[in-house]
Amino acid sequence: MWADSESAVDYLNYSEVSEIICEMISDDAMLPISLGVYGTWGVGKSSILKLVQKDLEAAPRNLIINFDAWLYQDFDEAKSALMTVIAKTLYDQSSKGLKNKAAGLYRRVNKLKFLGIAADVGALAAGIPTFGLLSKAAGSFGDMWEGSGDEADVTAVKDAAQDVGKRTSGLLRPEEKRNAPEEIAAFRQEFAHLLNEMDRRLVVFVDNLDRCLPANAISTLEAMRLFLFLPNTAFVVAADEEMIRLAVAKHFSDPGDRHVTDYLDKLIQIPIRVPKLGLQEVRAYLAMLAIASGTPVTAEKLEEVRAALIAKLRKSWSEEPPFEVKEIVSILGISDRSELAASLDAMDRLAPLLAYSVRVNGNPRIVKRLLNVIRMRSRTAKRRGMPLSESFIAKLALFERVVGEEAIQELGALVNGAIDGKPSIFADLEASADEIVAKDLPKAWEKHASFVSDWIKLDPSLAGVDLRPAVYLARETLPLRAAATRLSPSAKRSLETLLKTASGLSPASKEAIAALSAEEAGEVMEEMISVMSRNLDWLKVRQDFRGASMLAKAYPIAHGKLIRFVQTFEKPPRWMKVMMKDEDSPAKGNG
């Protein structure tokens, strides 16, 4: 099995990207600097940050701070959280002679938090003004600090300061009343002096920014620029650019594409996009995953293979031929008939479809999750004594991953309706694999004709094979699509209603739940989970999960199934945790 986490070992030639980032950060003439490592979910942004950190840590002058923006958003306001983490790290890393200065900086952060200057979202709390009152002056103050301010900038800052003064009147003791821009300037000055005397280069990695609510994402970005963008500092932000653009648009009420771009360009100086993986990268990635989880291989041999593959990938632009599996087998010193060699061959056959198929596109996280599904099913098949090879299971798992829900249901129906679970269609398709057209396929498969044409050619052949064991193994996503066929007409109607639950108070969903028996509730929840598992977009509240949550509150059997499903998430989204907070006490008496 493979852990779904970032890695500091390069399997994908991402070190070329990390080396460029390290060169820029290590050049003092480039500082201060902010870089954006942009890419969609699962492409390896966090792994690139790990590679950069590993290289930078080799130089004692670099002071590394990791800031997970998503981790802090439920506990502290984004600006003050980032400032606190940095101030605390500087204090911990300062020498004995600088402890007092570092402690002073830390105290000033706390004072800014108390004054509300560090905040940028929300209403006034206990009469203390938020930094939102100064938002109109933020850019102007930055210009003034950098020496490029004009009369309009001065006016904007003065107006904001007067506004804050009015709101804070009577809340603070006379000796505590301060001009807000003055407080910010004092913080920046102390921060810059401390870094200079420590003779350290501060490098802050900001990850998971695209998981935050828009206000928190913007607040973190602005903290980088307004509070911390000083000499000897570098910020590396990993995020999905499109998600950040949406956050900017939402936070500032749809300012227009040009203004969104201008805003991001001011905060992120150098955008670096994670390279899209090609076929050779996917082949190398699959090979390394197979070796890492297969028959024990020494660390030296693993590194030798990795280095050889990376060297080949760096020459992929040239006419030099790509690597072959037999080269890896030779480096490892294993038999070409060994289990590991067979696994490498199987992975290599999968590579083209994983690299090019819609809904996979070589995405490393999706590839790894698909392989984990294959490995889990293979182990189950072995325990159950099923005559299925890992290649066989992989072929069907790939079909599930790429096609839509209707196409999967059609596969289940074909298997269920065939004699001995052997659909005749596979013999027909394999006989004409090079000439498959949409009209030759079941209706639900027609729009996937191009994929099916490539997929059907993969070994092993499906013709004349009893597919019932494979469908049994896939029951969490494919449920022979049998779960749905076993449901009564009434339960099917309840299922359809619950998958489209628009509100937790939906009368239709309540009626659908009331119409179920306890046994049907469990089966309906299984089907809902299988449907939810095929849609990986969990960034916003979903109707299907809302319906599942309502069902779980009504029936203990459904509650247990949903809890187990949620536990498969490494980091459940915040809205899901909120929706589940009352789930510990499902209604009694319904099951």
Short mmCIF file of N, CA, C and O in Angstrom, two decimals, residues 62-67 72 81-95 99 102 105-106 191 194-195 198 200-204:
data_model
loop_
_atom_site.label_atom_id
_atom_site.label_comp_id
_atom_site.label_asym_id
_atom_site.label_seq_id
_atom_site.Cartn_x
_atom_site.Cartn_y
_atom_site.Cartn_z
N ASN A 62 19.51 29.45 6.60
CA ASN A 62 18.08 29.42 6.28
C ASN A 62 17.26 29.00 7.49
O ASN A 62 17.51 27.95 8.08
N LEU A 63 16.29 29.82 7.83
CA LEU A 63 15.37 29.52 8.92
C LEU A 63 14.02 29.17 8.30
O LEU A 63 13.35 30.03 7.71
N ILE A 64 13.63 27.91 8.38
CA ILE A 64 12.45 27.40 7.68
C ILE A 64 11.24 27.39 8.62
O ILE A 64 11.32 26.91 9.75
N ILE A 65 10.12 27.89 8.11
CA ILE A 65 8.86 27.84 8.86
C ILE A 65 7.79 27.26 7.94
O ILE A 65 7.62 27.70 6.80
N ASN A 66 7.08 26.28 8.43
CA ASN A 66 5.94 25.70 7.70
C ASN A 66 4.65 26.23 8.29
O ASN A 66 4.41 26.10 9.50
N PHE A 67 3.82 26.82 7.45
CA PHE A 67 2.55 27.38 7.90
C PHE A 67 1.42 26.75 7.09
O PHE A 67 1.30 26.99 5.89
N TYR A 72 -4.95 26.47 10.70
CA TYR A 72 -5.16 27.55 11.66
C TYR A 72 -6.50 28.27 11.50
O TYR A 72 -6.89 29.04 12.38
N ALA A 81 -2.38 34.71 13.13
CA ALA A 81 -1.84 33.36 13.26
C ALA A 81 -0.48 33.27 12.58
O ALA A 81 0.49 32.74 13.15
N LEU A 82 -0.36 33.80 11.37
CA LEU A 82 0.90 33.77 10.65
C LEU A 82 1.96 34.58 11.39
O LEU A 82 3.11 34.14 11.56
N MET A 83 1.60 35.76 11.88
CA MET A 83 2.54 36.59 12.61
C MET A 83 3.01 35.90 13.89
O MET A 83 4.19 35.95 14.25
N THR A 84 2.08 35.26 14.59
CA THR A 84 2.42 34.59 15.85
C THR A 84 3.38 33.43 15.62
O THR A 84 4.36 33.26 16.35
N VAL A 85 3.11 32.61 14.59
CA VAL A 85 3.97 31.47 14.29
C VAL A 85 5.39 31.95 13.97
O VAL A 85 6.38 31.38 14.45
N ILE A 86 5.49 33.01 13.19
CA ILE A 86 6.81 33.52 12.81
C ILE A 86 7.53 34.12 14.02
O ILE A 86 8.72 33.86 14.25
N ALA A 87 6.83 34.94 14.81
CA ALA A 87 7.44 35.56 15.98
C ALA A 87 7.91 34.51 16.98
O ALA A 87 8.99 34.63 17.57
N LYS A 88 7.10 33.47 17.18
CA LYS A 88 7.47 32.41 18.12
C LYS A 88 8.71 31.66 17.62
O LYS A 88 9.62 31.33 18.40
N THR A 89 8.79 31.39 16.32
CA THR A 89 9.94 30.70 15.76
C THR A 89 11.21 31.54 15.90
O THR A 89 12.27 31.03 16.25
N LEU A 90 11.10 32.84 15.63
CA LEU A 90 12.26 33.72 15.78
C LEU A 90 12.74 33.74 17.23
O LEU A 90 13.95 33.75 17.49
N TYR A 91 11.81 33.74 18.16
CA TYR A 91 12.20 33.72 19.57
C TYR A 91 12.93 32.41 19.90
O TYR A 91 13.98 32.41 20.55
N ASP A 92 12.38 31.30 19.46
CA ASP A 92 12.99 30.00 19.75
C ASP A 92 14.38 29.87 19.14
O ASP A 92 15.26 29.21 19.71
N GLN A 93 14.60 30.49 17.97
CA GLN A 93 15.85 30.33 17.25
C GLN A 93 16.88 31.42 17.55
O GLN A 93 18.01 31.34 17.09
N SER A 94 16.48 32.43 18.31
CA SER A 94 17.40 33.54 18.58
C SER A 94 18.43 33.15 19.63
O SER A 94 18.18 32.30 20.50
N SER A 95 19.59 33.78 19.57
CA SER A 95 20.65 33.53 20.54
C SER A 95 20.29 34.19 21.87
O SER A 95 19.36 35.00 21.95
N LYS A 99 17.46 37.34 22.81
CA LYS A 99 16.19 36.87 23.35
C LYS A 99 15.26 38.02 23.72
O LYS A 99 14.04 37.96 23.49
N ALA A 102 13.73 39.44 20.60
CA ALA A 102 12.76 38.49 20.05
C ALA A 102 11.49 38.46 20.90
O ALA A 102 10.38 38.38 20.37
N LEU A 105 9.39 41.46 20.06
CA LEU A 105 8.61 41.28 18.83
C LEU A 105 7.37 40.44 19.10
O LEU A 105 6.28 40.74 18.60
N TYR A 106 7.55 39.40 19.90
CA TYR A 106 6.42 38.52 20.22
C TYR A 106 5.35 39.29 20.97
O TYR A 106 4.15 39.14 20.71
N PHE A 191 10.87 43.65 13.39
CA PHE A 191 11.01 42.39 12.66
C PHE A 191 12.26 42.41 11.79
O PHE A 191 13.08 41.48 11.79
N LEU A 194 15.57 42.45 13.88
CA LEU A 194 15.85 41.17 14.51
C LEU A 194 16.41 40.18 13.50
O LEU A 194 17.41 39.49 13.76
N LEU A 195 15.79 40.09 12.31
CA LEU A 195 16.29 39.19 11.27
C LEU A 195 17.72 39.55 10.87
O LEU A 195 18.57 38.69 10.67
N MET A 198 20.15 38.54 13.61
CA MET A 198 20.29 37.08 13.66
C MET A 198 21.09 36.56 12.47
O MET A 198 21.58 35.43 12.49
N ARG A 200 19.91 35.69 9.58
CA ARG A 200 19.20 34.51 9.07
C ARG A 200 18.34 34.91 7.88
O ARG A 200 17.87 36.05 7.77
N ARG A 201 18.15 33.97 7.00
CA ARG A 201 17.23 34.13 5.87
C ARG A 201 15.95 33.39 6.24
O ARG A 201 15.97 32.16 6.42
N LEU A 202 14.84 34.11 6.34
CA LEU A 202 13.57 33.50 6.75
C LEU A 202 12.81 33.00 5.53
O LEU A 202 12.51 33.77 4.62
N VAL A 203 12.52 31.71 5.51
CA VAL A 203 11.78 31.11 4.40
C VAL A 203 10.50 30.50 4.96
O VAL A 203 10.55 29.59 5.79
N VAL A 204 9.37 31.01 4.52
CA VAL A 204 8.07 30.56 5.02
C VAL A 204 7.33 29.81 3.92
O VAL A 204 7.10 30.35 2.84
#
